Tab-separated table of C-alpha atoms and ligand atoms in Angstrom:
chain	number	residue	atom	x	y	z
A	1	UNK	CA	-5.456	17.051	-12.724
A	2	UNK	CA	-7.131	16.746	-9.306
A	3	UNK	CA	-3.872	15.625	-7.496
A	4	UNK	CA	-0.489	16.182	-8.931
A	5	UNK	CA	2.832	15.202	-7.410
A	6	UNK	CA	5.742	16.368	-9.325
A	7	UNK	CA	9.289	15.155	-8.418
A	8	UNK	CA	8.313	14.697	-4.782
A	9	UNK	CA	11.319	14.026	-2.545
A	10	UNK	CA	11.366	13.355	1.288
A	11	UNK	CA	14.685	12.410	3.170
A	12	UNK	CA	15.300	11.645	6.654
A	13	UNK	CA	19.048	12.186	7.461
A	14	UNK	CA	20.635	9.944	4.833
A	15	UNK	CA	17.586	7.895	4.069
A	16	UNK	CA	15.785	8.905	0.929
A	17	UNK	CA	12.190	7.807	1.910
A	18	UNK	CA	10.686	9.307	-1.295
A	19	UNK	CA	12.597	10.096	-4.546
A	20	UNK	CA	11.402	11.923	-7.778
A	21	UNK	CA	7.921	10.795	-7.207
A	22	UNK	CA	5.519	11.897	-10.037
A	23	UNK	CA	1.989	10.928	-10.361
A	24	UNK	CA	-1.565	12.324	-11.168
A	25	UNK	CA	-4.906	11.406	-10.152
A	26	UNK	CA	-8.005	12.651	-12.043
A	27	UNK	CA	-11.262	13.649	-10.379
A	28	UNK	CA	-13.185	10.748	-9.099
A	29	UNK	CA	-10.332	8.263	-9.566
A	30	UNK	CA	-8.930	5.906	-6.763
A	31	UNK	CA	-5.172	5.636	-6.824
A	32	UNK	CA	-3.131	3.254	-4.715
A	33	UNK	CA	0.590	3.144	-3.704
A	34	UNK	CA	1.670	-0.436	-3.393
A	35	UNK	CA	5.061	-1.866	-2.290
A	36	UNK	CA	7.044	-3.761	0.243
A	37	UNK	CA	7.709	-2.539	3.858
A	38	UNK	CA	9.930	0.526	3.936
A	39	UNK	CA	9.586	1.590	0.222
A	40	UNK	CA	8.227	5.023	1.096
A	41	UNK	CA	4.487	4.600	0.435
A	42	UNK	CA	3.404	5.993	3.832
A	43	UNK	CA	5.706	8.857	3.728
A	44	UNK	CA	4.416	9.767	0.276
A	45	UNK	CA	0.862	9.802	1.525
A	46	UNK	CA	1.922	11.796	4.709
A	47	UNK	CA	3.506	14.419	2.323
A	48	UNK	CA	0.046	14.684	0.522
A	49	UNK	CA	-1.728	14.997	3.957
A	50	UNK	CA	0.882	17.707	4.988
A	51	UNK	CA	2.092	15.806	7.997
A	52	UNK	CA	5.517	15.793	6.210
A	53	UNK	CA	7.175	18.585	4.427
A	54	UNK	CA	8.749	17.821	1.045
A	55	UNK	CA	12.408	18.332	0.347
A	56	UNK	CA	11.964	18.897	-3.312
A	57	UNK	CA	9.143	18.836	-5.829
A	58	UNK	CA	5.543	20.011	-5.550
A	59	UNK	CA	2.199	18.608	-4.538
A	60	UNK	CA	-0.994	20.266	-6.064
A	61	UNK	CA	-4.584	19.548	-5.326
A	62	UNK	CA	-7.209	21.085	-7.767
A	63	UNK	CA	-4.302	23.382	-9.055
A	64	UNK	CA	-3.493	24.802	-5.679
A	65	UNK	CA	-0.001	24.368	-4.392
A	66	UNK	CA	-0.096	22.380	-1.109
A	67	UNK	CA	3.675	21.681	-0.725
A	68	UNK	CA	6.910	22.389	-2.141
A	69	UNK	CA	10.362	23.067	-0.669
A	70	UNK	CA	9.929	25.432	2.300
A	71	UNK	CA	6.033	25.565	1.794
A	72	UNK	CA	3.768	23.324	3.660
A	73	UNK	CA	0.013	24.125	3.856
A	74	UNK	CA	-1.205	23.042	7.154
A	75	UNK	CA	-3.148	19.703	7.087
A	76	UNK	CA	-6.449	21.302	8.287
A	77	UNK	CA	-6.299	23.771	5.308
A	78	UNK	CA	-5.986	21.074	2.619
A	79	UNK	CA	-9.587	20.002	2.553
A	80	UNK	CA	-8.381	16.429	2.928
A	81	UNK	CA	-10.178	13.455	4.543
A	82	UNK	CA	-8.165	10.782	6.119
A	83	UNK	CA	-8.843	7.060	7.011
A	84	UNK	CA	-6.237	5.429	9.163
A	85	UNK	CA	-5.615	1.802	10.011
A	86	UNK	CA	-6.666	1.974	13.583
A	87	UNK	CA	-10.052	3.904	12.674
A	88	UNK	CA	-9.184	6.592	15.100
A	89	UNK	CA	-12.905	6.921	16.152
A	90	UNK	CA	-13.556	8.947	19.429
A	91	UNK	CA	-14.500	6.236	21.940
A	92	UNK	CA	-16.965	8.564	23.926
A	93	UNK	CA	-18.962	9.743	20.945
A	94	UNK	CA	-21.715	7.878	19.215
A	95	UNK	CA	-21.332	6.785	15.632
A	96	UNK	CA	-23.508	9.742	14.628
A	97	UNK	CA	-21.548	12.290	16.575
A	98	UNK	CA	-18.219	10.780	15.119
A	99	UNK	CA	-19.492	11.317	11.585
A	100	UNK	CA	-20.763	14.782	12.415
A	101	UNK	CA	-17.601	15.802	14.222
A	102	UNK	CA	-15.647	17.315	11.383
A	103	UNK	CA	-18.543	19.457	10.006
A	104	UNK	CA	-17.661	22.796	11.359
A	105	UNK	CA	-19.480	25.935	10.620
A	106	UNK	CA	-22.899	24.386	10.194
A	107	UNK	CA	-25.934	24.425	12.256
A	108	UNK	CA	-26.485	21.298	14.474
A	109	UNK	CA	-29.545	20.088	12.440
A	110	UNK	CA	-27.583	20.514	9.132
A	111	UNK	CA	-24.551	18.633	10.635
A	112	UNK	CA	-26.868	15.903	11.775
A	113	UNK	CA	-28.670	15.672	8.448
A	114	UNK	CA	-25.252	15.409	6.633
A	115	UNK	CA	-24.017	12.760	9.014
A	116	UNK	CA	-27.132	10.647	8.779
A	117	UNK	CA	-26.900	10.899	4.885
A	118	UNK	CA	-23.245	9.529	5.007
A	119	UNK	CA	-24.219	6.835	7.491
A	120	UNK	CA	-27.061	5.665	5.113
A	121	UNK	CA	-24.337	5.549	2.202
A	122	UNK	CA	-21.983	3.361	4.264
A	123	UNK	CA	-24.989	1.335	5.368
A	124	UNK	CA	-24.854	1.906	9.051
A	125	UNK	CA	-27.959	4.104	9.673
A	126	UNK	CA	-29.071	1.547	12.383
A	127	UNK	CA	-25.954	1.854	14.312
A	128	UNK	CA	-26.119	5.620	14.781
A	129	UNK	CA	-26.734	5.649	18.485
A	130	UNK	CA	-24.081	2.984	19.182
A	131	UNK	CA	-20.527	3.738	20.486
A	132	UNK	CA	-17.502	2.608	18.534
A	133	UNK	CA	-16.783	-0.409	20.961
A	134	UNK	CA	-20.359	-1.647	20.301
A	135	UNK	CA	-19.779	-2.275	16.496
A	136	UNK	CA	-17.483	-4.581	14.643
A	137	UNK	CA	-14.067	-3.653	13.162
A	138	UNK	CA	-15.379	-3.489	9.586
A	139	UNK	CA	-18.294	-1.282	10.796
A	140	UNK	CA	-15.870	1.070	12.640
A	141	UNK	CA	-13.823	1.279	9.341
A	142	UNK	CA	-16.943	2.214	7.480
A	143	UNK	CA	-17.765	4.855	10.164
A	144	UNK	CA	-14.271	6.262	9.778
A	145	UNK	CA	-14.844	6.604	6.129
A	146	UNK	CA	-18.190	8.371	6.510
A	147	UNK	CA	-16.391	10.764	8.858
A	148	UNK	CA	-13.835	11.356	6.214
A	149	UNK	CA	-16.344	11.950	3.505
A	150	UNK	CA	-18.788	13.975	5.472
A	151	UNK	CA	-17.095	17.371	4.879
A	152	UNK	CA	-16.959	16.628	1.048
A	153	UNK	CA	-13.084	16.661	0.928
A	154	UNK	CA	-11.239	17.351	-2.259
A	155	UNK	CA	-9.379	14.170	-1.660
A	156	UNK	CA	-9.571	11.186	0.637
A	157	UNK	CA	-6.282	9.435	1.852
A	158	UNK	CA	-6.526	5.953	3.285
A	159	UNK	CA	-3.518	4.422	5.214
A	160	UNK	CA	-3.586	0.633	5.236
A	161	UNK	CA	-7.368	0.810	6.047
A	162	UNK	CA	-8.078	-2.869	6.205
A	163	UNK	CA	-4.920	-4.239	7.819
A	164	UNK	CA	-6.465	-4.698	11.159
A	165	UNK	CA	-9.204	-6.868	9.688
A	166	UNK	CA	-9.345	-10.508	8.825
A	167	UNK	CA	-8.640	-11.457	5.300
A	168	UNK	CA	-12.325	-12.396	4.275
A	169	UNK	CA	-13.543	-9.179	5.686
A	170	UNK	CA	-10.746	-7.250	3.953
A	171	UNK	CA	-11.740	-8.469	0.507
A	172	UNK	CA	-15.297	-7.636	1.085
A	173	UNK	CA	-14.741	-4.283	2.654
A	174	UNK	CA	-12.364	-3.143	-0.119
A	175	UNK	CA	-14.904	-3.706	-2.739
A	176	UNK	CA	-17.596	-1.991	-0.639
A	177	UNK	CA	-15.310	0.952	0.197
A	178	UNK	CA	-14.553	1.272	-3.680
A	179	UNK	CA	-18.427	1.382	-4.243
A	180	UNK	CA	-18.934	4.053	-1.562
A	181	UNK	CA	-16.132	6.260	-2.973
A	182	UNK	CA	-17.315	5.824	-6.493
A	183	UNK	CA	-20.998	6.690	-5.317
A	184	UNK	CA	-19.908	10.018	-3.957
A	185	UNK	CA	-17.392	10.588	-6.792
A	186	UNK	CA	-14.508	11.036	-4.233
A	187	UNK	CA	-10.953	11.314	-5.362
A	188	UNK	CA	-8.745	8.992	-3.112
A	189	UNK	CA	-5.328	7.774	-2.707
A	190	UNK	CA	-4.769	4.520	-0.683
A	191	UNK	CA	-1.586	2.893	0.722
A	192	UNK	CA	-1.356	-0.793	0.991
A	193	UNK	CA	1.214	-3.683	0.666
A	194	UNK	CA	-1.554	-5.918	-0.333
A	195	UNK	CA	-1.981	-6.344	-4.073
A	196	UNK	CA	-5.399	-8.045	-3.849
A	197	UNK	CA	-6.592	-4.895	-2.003
A	198	UNK	CA	-4.898	-2.573	-4.565
A	199	UNK	CA	-6.403	-4.372	-7.507
A	200	UNK	CA	-9.957	-4.527	-5.880
A	201	UNK	CA	-9.894	-0.767	-4.795
A	202	UNK	CA	-7.940	1.281	-7.301
A	203	UNK	CA	-8.286	2.509	-10.844
A	204	UNK	CA	-4.494	3.343	-10.841
A	205	UNK	CA	-1.764	1.501	-8.917
A	206	UNK	CA	1.806	2.637	-8.410
A	207	UNK	CA	4.447	0.200	-7.371
A	208	UNK	CA	7.147	1.667	-5.293
A	209	UNK	CA	10.607	0.400	-4.355
A	210	UNK	CA	13.349	2.176	-2.495
A	211	UNK	CA	11.357	5.479	-2.489
A	212	UNK	CA	10.803	5.340	-6.368
A	213	UNK	CA	7.652	4.905	-8.082
A	214	UNK	CA	8.447	2.194	-10.677
A	215	UNK	CA	5.123	2.320	-12.582
A	216	UNK	CA	1.783	4.163	-12.254
A	217	UNK	CA	-0.878	2.366	-14.240
A	218	UNK	CA	-3.968	0.387	-14.278
A	219	UNK	CA	-3.771	-3.094	-12.501
A	220	UNK	CA	-4.209	-4.759	-15.853
A	221	UNK	CA	-1.223	-2.947	-17.426
A	222	UNK	CA	0.954	-3.711	-14.171
A	223	UNK	CA	0.227	-7.379	-14.583
A	224	UNK	CA	0.265	-7.867	-18.274
A	225	UNK	CA	2.895	-5.032	-19.184
A	226	UNK	CA	5.030	-4.411	-16.141
A	227	UNK	CA	7.569	-1.690	-16.888
A	228	UNK	CA	10.404	-3.045	-14.751
A	229	UNK	CA	11.472	-6.384	-13.541
A	230	UNK	CA	10.809	-5.344	-9.986
A	231	UNK	CA	7.129	-4.772	-11.000
A	232	UNK	CA	6.958	-8.046	-12.849
A	233	UNK	CA	8.340	-9.875	-9.863
A	234	UNK	CA	6.156	-7.907	-7.282
A	235	UNK	CA	2.867	-8.170	-8.971
A	236	UNK	CA	1.203	-11.513	-9.506
A	237	UNK	CA	3.157	-14.859	-9.979
A	238	UNK	CA	5.217	-16.113	-12.762
A	239	UNK	CA	8.603	-17.358	-13.790
A	240	UNK	CA	11.401	-15.984	-15.813
A	241	UNK	CA	12.575	-18.129	-18.772
A	242	UNK	CA	15.919	-17.399	-20.521
A	243	UNK	CA	15.604	-16.994	-24.199
A	244	UNK	CA	17.245	-15.462	-27.286
A	245	UNK	CA	15.478	-13.004	-29.615
A	246	UNK	CA	15.177	-14.488	-33.127
A	247	UNK	CA	12.964	-11.876	-34.771
A	248	UNK	CA	10.286	-9.167	-33.842
A	249	UNK	CA	7.845	-11.925	-33.224
A	250	UNK	CA	9.779	-14.960	-32.104
A	251	UNK	CA	12.102	-15.986	-29.217
A	252	UNK	CA	13.948	-19.233	-28.854
A	253	UNK	CA	13.905	-20.928	-25.379
A	254	UNK	CA	14.213	-24.159	-23.817
A	255	UNK	CA	10.650	-24.924	-24.581
A	256	UNK	CA	11.217	-24.153	-28.390
A	257	UNK	CA	10.425	-21.243	-30.322
A	258	UNK	CA	7.677	-18.984	-28.778
A	259	UNK	CA	5.790	-16.696	-30.902
A	260	UNK	CA	4.492	-13.267	-29.698
A	261	UNK	CA	5.393	-9.556	-30.251
A	262	UNK	CA	8.850	-8.937	-28.802
A	263	UNK	CA	9.264	-5.524	-27.147
A	264	UNK	CA	10.589	-2.984	-29.651
A	265	UNK	CA	13.841	-2.429	-27.852
A	266	UNK	CA	15.125	-5.853	-28.451
A	267	UNK	CA	16.943	-7.149	-31.681
A	268	UNK	CA	17.694	-10.510	-32.889
A	269	UNK	CA	20.365	-12.446	-30.728
A	270	UNK	CA	19.536	-10.177	-27.673
A	271	UNK	CA	19.623	-12.406	-24.582
A	272	UNK	CA	16.372	-11.920	-22.517
A	273	UNK	CA	14.537	-13.210	-19.705
A	274	UNK	CA	10.917	-14.008	-20.645
A	275	UNK	CA	8.016	-13.530	-18.086
A	276	UNK	CA	5.702	-16.422	-18.059
A	277	UNK	CA	2.549	-16.024	-16.013
A	278	UNK	CA	0.605	-19.021	-14.789
A	279	UNK	CA	-2.183	-18.114	-17.185
A	280	UNK	CA	0.267	-18.177	-20.109
A	281	UNK	CA	0.930	-21.948	-19.469
A	282	UNK	CA	-2.135	-23.762	-20.636
A	283	UNK	CA	-2.971	-27.240	-19.950
A	284	UNK	CA	-3.269	-29.225	-23.167
A	285	UNK	CA	-3.352	-33.113	-23.086
A	286	UNK	CA	-2.531	-33.191	-26.865
A	287	UNK	CA	0.667	-30.977	-26.561
A	288	UNK	CA	3.975	-32.840	-27.100
A	289	UNK	CA	5.513	-30.616	-24.380
A	290	UNK	CA	5.246	-32.828	-21.307
A	291	UNK	CA	6.637	-31.444	-17.929
A	292	UNK	CA	6.821	-32.982	-14.488
A	293	UNK	CA	4.696	-31.628	-11.642
A	294	UNK	CA	6.907	-30.914	-8.674
A	295	UNK	CA	4.470	-28.879	-6.462
A	296	UNK	CA	0.776	-28.349	-6.518
A	297	UNK	CA	-1.483	-25.923	-4.555
A	298	UNK	CA	-5.246	-26.409	-4.542
A	299	UNK	CA	-7.005	-23.071	-5.092
A	300	UNK	CA	-10.670	-24.113	-5.332
A	301	UNK	CA	-11.463	-23.492	-8.974
A	302	UNK	CA	-7.926	-24.237	-10.067
A	303	UNK	CA	-4.746	-25.930	-9.136
A	304	UNK	CA	-1.386	-23.951	-9.477
A	305	UNK	CA	1.055	-26.569	-10.426
A	306	UNK	CA	4.784	-25.968	-10.461
A	307	UNK	CA	6.329	-27.814	-13.558
A	308	UNK	CA	10.041	-28.600	-13.814
A	309	UNK	CA	11.928	-28.021	-17.075
A	310	UNK	CA	14.920	-30.168	-18.056
A	311	UNK	CA	17.292	-27.457	-17.178
A	312	UNK	CA	15.957	-27.297	-13.652
A	313	UNK	CA	14.025	-24.028	-14.045
A	314	UNK	CA	10.396	-24.136	-13.080
A	315	UNK	CA	7.242	-22.913	-14.548
A	316	UNK	CA	3.631	-22.096	-12.980
A	317	UNK	CA	0.586	-23.273	-14.644
A	318	UNK	CA	-2.999	-22.595	-13.731
A	319	UNK	CA	-5.119	-25.620	-14.387
A	320	UNK	CA	-8.937	-26.155	-13.845
A	321	UNK	CA	-9.233	-28.134	-10.724
A	322	UNK	CA	-11.071	-31.158	-12.430
A	323	UNK	CA	-7.469	-31.991	-13.798
A	324	UNK	CA	-6.331	-33.300	-10.507
A	325	UNK	CA	-2.890	-34.817	-11.081
A	326	UNK	CA	-0.249	-36.150	-8.550
A	327	UNK	CA	3.181	-34.996	-7.920
A	328	UNK	CA	5.659	-36.667	-10.343
A	329	UNK	CA	2.970	-36.802	-13.113
A	330	UNK	CA	3.897	-35.438	-16.415
A	331	UNK	CA	1.247	-33.150	-17.980
A	332	UNK	CA	1.094	-31.645	-21.470
A	333	UNK	CA	1.203	-27.796	-21.730
A	334	UNK	CA	1.224	-25.250	-24.276
A	335	UNK	CA	2.655	-21.765	-24.082
A	336	UNK	CA	0.358	-19.052	-25.279
A	337	UNK	CA	1.473	-15.505	-25.274
A	338	UNK	CA	-0.052	-12.410	-26.752
A	339	UNK	CA	2.737	-10.294	-26.491
A	340	UNK	CA	6.039	-11.064	-24.912
A	341	UNK	CA	7.240	-9.387	-21.536
A	342	UNK	CA	10.901	-9.522	-21.459
A	343	UNK	CA	13.828	-7.926	-19.503
A	344	UNK	CA	17.482	-7.819	-20.466
A	345	UNK	CA	19.161	-11.231	-19.068
A	346	UNK	CA	20.325	-10.547	-15.501
A	347	UNK	CA	23.572	-11.887	-14.220
B	401	ATP	P1	5.561	0.007	5.845
B	401	ATP	O1	4.729	-0.604	4.828
B	401	ATP	O2	6.399	-0.790	6.637
B	401	ATP	O3	4.704	1.220	6.592
B	401	ATP	P2	6.473	2.138	3.878
B	401	ATP	O4	6.555	1.778	2.523
B	401	ATP	O5	5.175	2.904	4.256
B	401	ATP	O6	6.668	0.955	4.938
B	401	ATP	P3	7.717	4.464	4.988
B	401	ATP	O7	7.179	4.306	6.361
B	401	ATP	O8	7.356	5.592	4.090
B	401	ATP	O9	7.653	3.117	4.273
B	401	ATP	O10	9.371	4.493	5.170
B	401	ATP	C1	10.275	4.780	4.096
B	401	ATP	C2	11.684	4.897	4.629
B	401	ATP	O11	11.762	6.128	5.421
B	401	ATP	C3	12.199	3.663	5.585
B	401	ATP	O12	13.366	3.504	5.384
B	401	ATP	C4	11.831	4.383	6.997
B	401	ATP	O13	12.663	3.748	7.908
B	401	ATP	C5	12.174	5.745	6.769
B	401	ATP	N1	11.419	6.690	7.667
B	401	ATP	C6	10.086	6.799	7.673
B	401	ATP	N2	9.680	7.838	8.501
B	401	ATP	C7	10.806	8.123	9.035
B	401	ATP	C8	11.094	9.190	10.262
B	401	ATP	N3	10.150	9.906	10.717
B	401	ATP	N4	12.430	9.281	10.640
B	401	ATP	C9	13.310	8.586	9.902
B	401	ATP	N5	13.067	7.758	9.026
B	401	ATP	C10	11.913	7.648	8.567
């Protein structure tokens, strides 16, 4: 594995910022640590960069031990490129000189050639003679990326790289940056609290809570097969519906018997909470199941309707936007589940 973290722990006094963190990243993959404020994602990234020591566990890159208890290879020796939230470009250097800055031990023409190649990859060749304040925030972040990639690091770390940018630009830039990282076959680890960014950028996403990595998986799996209730709640939208397991492929709920593969750990009579995503609740005018709309949000291509159940619980349903209903209307829906995502009933 290109990057491997085994049982990494980092404490600050009584605060356990990172606890028992295991993850691996193959060469050329983009990983992302995602989670709410204070969950430990920045600390985990700083441990990989060598800015923080680890109190337990090990970090390896390309099989080389970088950190373990009492061992912290200096950041400069790790062959790691960093991209920060605030770009951290040198204001008195041109774009070209910023990118060439980290290329030690090469002749000036070789450094310049490499920096020009990198600027071409990030699409900023025409800005090479400008200073950072003469280009936009999105462009500055691409310069920072070019600078991080120029020395061909083993690993690129990106710490909330788009959080200073407006939301439209963020969406566009995250896809662009992914394209650039893939083009040069870089292995990267990103930290963000924005799941759209994580999904747009990463091959593997880890959801953290209270210093622990709850799941390290492809985005699709996090959404469709969340390993814990926290991940199910944190990723995407949805509602939990109480149910009782009837068999390996049926659950009894307020909405009737729902068919779908029940996770293996549950048996008949188990009380569960079933996760229903908005895309599991399909609009169907011919369905006998009619539910009242209590909230609606227009999203362009579709509406997100909040539907009330007789018990007072609510469901979310994603409906194509030509079915424009008013609050209080009752619409027909059909529940369609491939496999059931369930958790032991809480409370
Ligand atoms: P955010 O998204 O707000 O940056 P985060 O998920 O990156 O949060 P960390 O910054 O890693 O979280 O912090 C994890 C925990 O460790 C928090 O409780 C934080 O207060 C604590 N912590 C982080 N750095 C230090 C430090 N240098 N000294 C003391 N406590 C720290």
